[in-house]
GROMACS .gro file of C-alpha atoms in nm:
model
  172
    1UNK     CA    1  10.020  10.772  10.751
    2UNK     CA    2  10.052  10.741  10.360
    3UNK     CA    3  10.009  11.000  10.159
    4UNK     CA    4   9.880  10.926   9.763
    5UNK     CA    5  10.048  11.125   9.503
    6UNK     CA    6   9.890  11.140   9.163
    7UNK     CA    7  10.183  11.236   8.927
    8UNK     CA    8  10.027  11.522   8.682
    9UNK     CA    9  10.287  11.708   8.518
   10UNK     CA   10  10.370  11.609   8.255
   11UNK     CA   11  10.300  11.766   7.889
   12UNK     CA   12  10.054  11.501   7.711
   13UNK     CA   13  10.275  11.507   7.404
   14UNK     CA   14  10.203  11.200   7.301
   15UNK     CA   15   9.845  11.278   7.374
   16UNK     CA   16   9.776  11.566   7.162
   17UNK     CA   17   9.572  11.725   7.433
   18UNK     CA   18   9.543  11.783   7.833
   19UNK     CA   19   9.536  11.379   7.907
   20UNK     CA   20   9.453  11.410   8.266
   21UNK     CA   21   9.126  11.596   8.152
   22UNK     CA   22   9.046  11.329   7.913
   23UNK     CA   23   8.734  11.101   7.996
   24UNK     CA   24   8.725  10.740   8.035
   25UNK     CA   25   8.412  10.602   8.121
   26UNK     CA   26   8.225  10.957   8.145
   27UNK     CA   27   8.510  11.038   8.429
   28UNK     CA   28   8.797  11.259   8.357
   29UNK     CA   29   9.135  11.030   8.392
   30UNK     CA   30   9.271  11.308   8.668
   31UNK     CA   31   8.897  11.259   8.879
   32UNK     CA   32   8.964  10.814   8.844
   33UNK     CA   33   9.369  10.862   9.021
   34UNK     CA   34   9.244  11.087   9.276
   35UNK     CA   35   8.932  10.834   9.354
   36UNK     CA   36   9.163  10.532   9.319
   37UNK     CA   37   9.438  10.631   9.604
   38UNK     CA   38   9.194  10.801   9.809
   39UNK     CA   39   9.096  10.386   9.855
   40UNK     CA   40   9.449  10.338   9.975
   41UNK     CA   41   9.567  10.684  10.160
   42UNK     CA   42   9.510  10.871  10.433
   43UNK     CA   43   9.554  11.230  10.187
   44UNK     CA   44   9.575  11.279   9.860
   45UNK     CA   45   9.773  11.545   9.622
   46UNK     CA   46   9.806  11.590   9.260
   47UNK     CA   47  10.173  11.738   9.160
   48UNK     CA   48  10.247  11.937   8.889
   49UNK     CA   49   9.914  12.140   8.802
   50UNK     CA   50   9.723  12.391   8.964
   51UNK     CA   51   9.418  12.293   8.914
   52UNK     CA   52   9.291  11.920   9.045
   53UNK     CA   53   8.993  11.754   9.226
   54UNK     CA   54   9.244  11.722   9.528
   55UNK     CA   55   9.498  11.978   9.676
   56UNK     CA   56   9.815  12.045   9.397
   57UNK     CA   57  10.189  12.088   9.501
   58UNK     CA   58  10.411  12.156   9.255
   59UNK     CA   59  10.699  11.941   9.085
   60UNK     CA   60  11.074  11.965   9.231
   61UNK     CA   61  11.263  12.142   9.198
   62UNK     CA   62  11.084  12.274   8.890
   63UNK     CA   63  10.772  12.201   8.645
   64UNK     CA   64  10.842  11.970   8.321
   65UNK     CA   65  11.097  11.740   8.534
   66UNK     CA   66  10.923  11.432   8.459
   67UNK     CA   67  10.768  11.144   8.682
   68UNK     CA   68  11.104  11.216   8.864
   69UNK     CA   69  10.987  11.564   8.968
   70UNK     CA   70  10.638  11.510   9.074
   71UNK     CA   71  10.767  11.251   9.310
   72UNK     CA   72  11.048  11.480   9.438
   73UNK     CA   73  10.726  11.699   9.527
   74UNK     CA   74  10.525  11.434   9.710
   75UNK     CA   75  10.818  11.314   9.860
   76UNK     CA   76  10.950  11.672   9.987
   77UNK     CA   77  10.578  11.764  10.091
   78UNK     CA   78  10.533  11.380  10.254
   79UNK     CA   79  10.803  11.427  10.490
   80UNK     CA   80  10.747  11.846  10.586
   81UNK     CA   81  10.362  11.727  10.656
   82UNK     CA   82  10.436  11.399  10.897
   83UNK     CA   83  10.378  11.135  10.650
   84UNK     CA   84  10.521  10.791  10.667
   85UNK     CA   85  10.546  10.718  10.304
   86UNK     CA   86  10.398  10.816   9.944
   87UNK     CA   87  10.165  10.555   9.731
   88UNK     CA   88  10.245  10.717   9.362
   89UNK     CA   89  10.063  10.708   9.007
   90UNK     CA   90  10.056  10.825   8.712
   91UNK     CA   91   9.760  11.068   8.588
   92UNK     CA   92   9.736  10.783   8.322
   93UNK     CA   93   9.735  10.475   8.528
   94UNK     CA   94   9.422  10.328   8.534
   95UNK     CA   95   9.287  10.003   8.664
   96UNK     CA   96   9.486   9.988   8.981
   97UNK     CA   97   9.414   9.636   9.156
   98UNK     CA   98   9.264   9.628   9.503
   99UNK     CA   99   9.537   9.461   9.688
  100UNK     CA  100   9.800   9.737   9.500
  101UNK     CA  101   9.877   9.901   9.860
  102UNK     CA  102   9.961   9.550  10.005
  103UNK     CA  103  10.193   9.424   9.682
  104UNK     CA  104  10.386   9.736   9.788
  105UNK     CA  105  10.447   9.732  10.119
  106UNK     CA  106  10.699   9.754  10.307
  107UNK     CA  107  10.813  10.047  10.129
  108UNK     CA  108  10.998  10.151   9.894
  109UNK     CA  109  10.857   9.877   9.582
  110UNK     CA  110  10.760   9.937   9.244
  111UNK     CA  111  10.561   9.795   8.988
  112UNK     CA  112  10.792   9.633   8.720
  113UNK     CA  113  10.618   9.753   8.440
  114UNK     CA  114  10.535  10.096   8.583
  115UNK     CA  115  10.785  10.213   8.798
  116UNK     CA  116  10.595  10.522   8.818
  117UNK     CA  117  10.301  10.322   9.028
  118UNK     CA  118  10.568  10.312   9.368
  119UNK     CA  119  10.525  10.329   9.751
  120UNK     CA  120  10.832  10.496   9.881
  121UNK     CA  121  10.949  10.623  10.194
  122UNK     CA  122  10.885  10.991  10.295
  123UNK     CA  123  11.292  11.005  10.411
  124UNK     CA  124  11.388  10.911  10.061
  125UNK     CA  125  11.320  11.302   9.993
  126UNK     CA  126  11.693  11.382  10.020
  127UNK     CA  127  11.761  11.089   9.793
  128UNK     CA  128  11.517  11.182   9.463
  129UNK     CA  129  11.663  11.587   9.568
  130UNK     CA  130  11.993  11.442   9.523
  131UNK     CA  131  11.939  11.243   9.192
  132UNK     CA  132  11.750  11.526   9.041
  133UNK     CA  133  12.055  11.850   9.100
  134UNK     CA  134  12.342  11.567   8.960
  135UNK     CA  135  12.479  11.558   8.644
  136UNK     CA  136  12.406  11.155   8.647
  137UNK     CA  137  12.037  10.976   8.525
  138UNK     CA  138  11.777  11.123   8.587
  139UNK     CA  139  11.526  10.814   8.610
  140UNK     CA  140  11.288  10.670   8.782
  141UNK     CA  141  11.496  10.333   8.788
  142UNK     CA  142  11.771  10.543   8.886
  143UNK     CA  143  11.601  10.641   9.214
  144UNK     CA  144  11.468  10.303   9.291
  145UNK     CA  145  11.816  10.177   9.267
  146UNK     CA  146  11.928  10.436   9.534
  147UNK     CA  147  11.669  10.351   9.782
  148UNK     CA  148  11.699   9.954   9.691
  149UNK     CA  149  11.314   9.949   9.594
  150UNK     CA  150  11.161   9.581   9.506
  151UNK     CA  151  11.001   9.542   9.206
  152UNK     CA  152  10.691   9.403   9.246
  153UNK     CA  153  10.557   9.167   8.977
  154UNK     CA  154  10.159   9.179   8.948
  155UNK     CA  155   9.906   8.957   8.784
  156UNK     CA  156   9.644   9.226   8.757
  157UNK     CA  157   9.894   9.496   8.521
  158UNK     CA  158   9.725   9.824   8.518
  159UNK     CA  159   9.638  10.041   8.147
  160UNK     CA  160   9.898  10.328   8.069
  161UNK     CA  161   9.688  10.528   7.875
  162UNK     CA  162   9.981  10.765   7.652
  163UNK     CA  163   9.766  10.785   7.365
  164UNK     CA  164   9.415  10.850   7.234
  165UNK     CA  165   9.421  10.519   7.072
  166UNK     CA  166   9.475  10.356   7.420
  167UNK     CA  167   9.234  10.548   7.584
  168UNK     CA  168   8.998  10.411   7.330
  169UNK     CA  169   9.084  10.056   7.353
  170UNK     CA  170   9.022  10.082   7.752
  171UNK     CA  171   8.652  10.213   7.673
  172UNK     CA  172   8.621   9.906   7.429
   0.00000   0.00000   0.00000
């Protein structure tokens, strides 16, 4: 069973408002991640906010941890519920391709240009725990280099949307 994590905690700094709330296409970018894995998983979650179009979990082992945090969450929830591995993305990911569960499996791979956008295995929980109470990095690259994740070069590279101006130049 894999469970699809939609990694929502962050702040939207760079944003200037609430970017999982922001709409892209008349859909709110938050409503699009949770639609997109639902495609690929068996559950869905959103980690790090309360409120969501799918059940929330929190970050690990606290809020504001970064991607690292909301994956220590899935990951930590993944492997308490019975689930084989985690399909992750950002809030801001959009345009996921079709054949994105496939390019990633066997877990754990990345995406090169978003290692955010991952399928990792629920065991790694210990691992991300581990990389998150250390005094070294504290990165997602980090953590793929503990679990010796592939990254996964893709034709089809999915939108990061950090800004309003990208968000803007997807709806053009």
């Amino acid at each position: 069973m894999i469970l699809g994590a939609v990694l929502a905690g962050g702040k939207s700094s760079r944003f200037g408002s609430d970017k999982a709330l922001a709409e892209l296409d008349g859909r709110s970018l938050i409503a699009r991640a949770v639609d997109t894995l639902r495609s690929y998983c068996d559950k869905v979650v959103v980690v790090g906010r309360d409120e969501a179009p799918a059940p929330t979990i929190p970050d690990w082992p606290r809020p504001h941890m970064g991607p690292l945090g909301g994956i220590a969450g899935a990951l930590r929830h993944a492997e308490t519920e019975g689930f084989d591995s985690v399909l992750t993305c950002g809030v801001d990911s959009v345009a996921l391709p079709a054949n994105l569960l496939s390019v990633l499996s066997p877990a754990p791979a990345y995406l090169e240009t978003q290692p955010v956008i991952g399928h990792w295995k629920s065991n790694h929980a210990s691992v991300v725990s581990a990389i998150l109470q250390s005094e070294g990095r504290h990165s997602m690259l980090a953590f793929a280099e503990a679990v010796r994740a592939r990254p996964v070069q893709c034709d089809d590279v999915p939108a990061n949307i950090n800004t309003p101006a990208d968000l803007a130049a997807m709806e053009r």
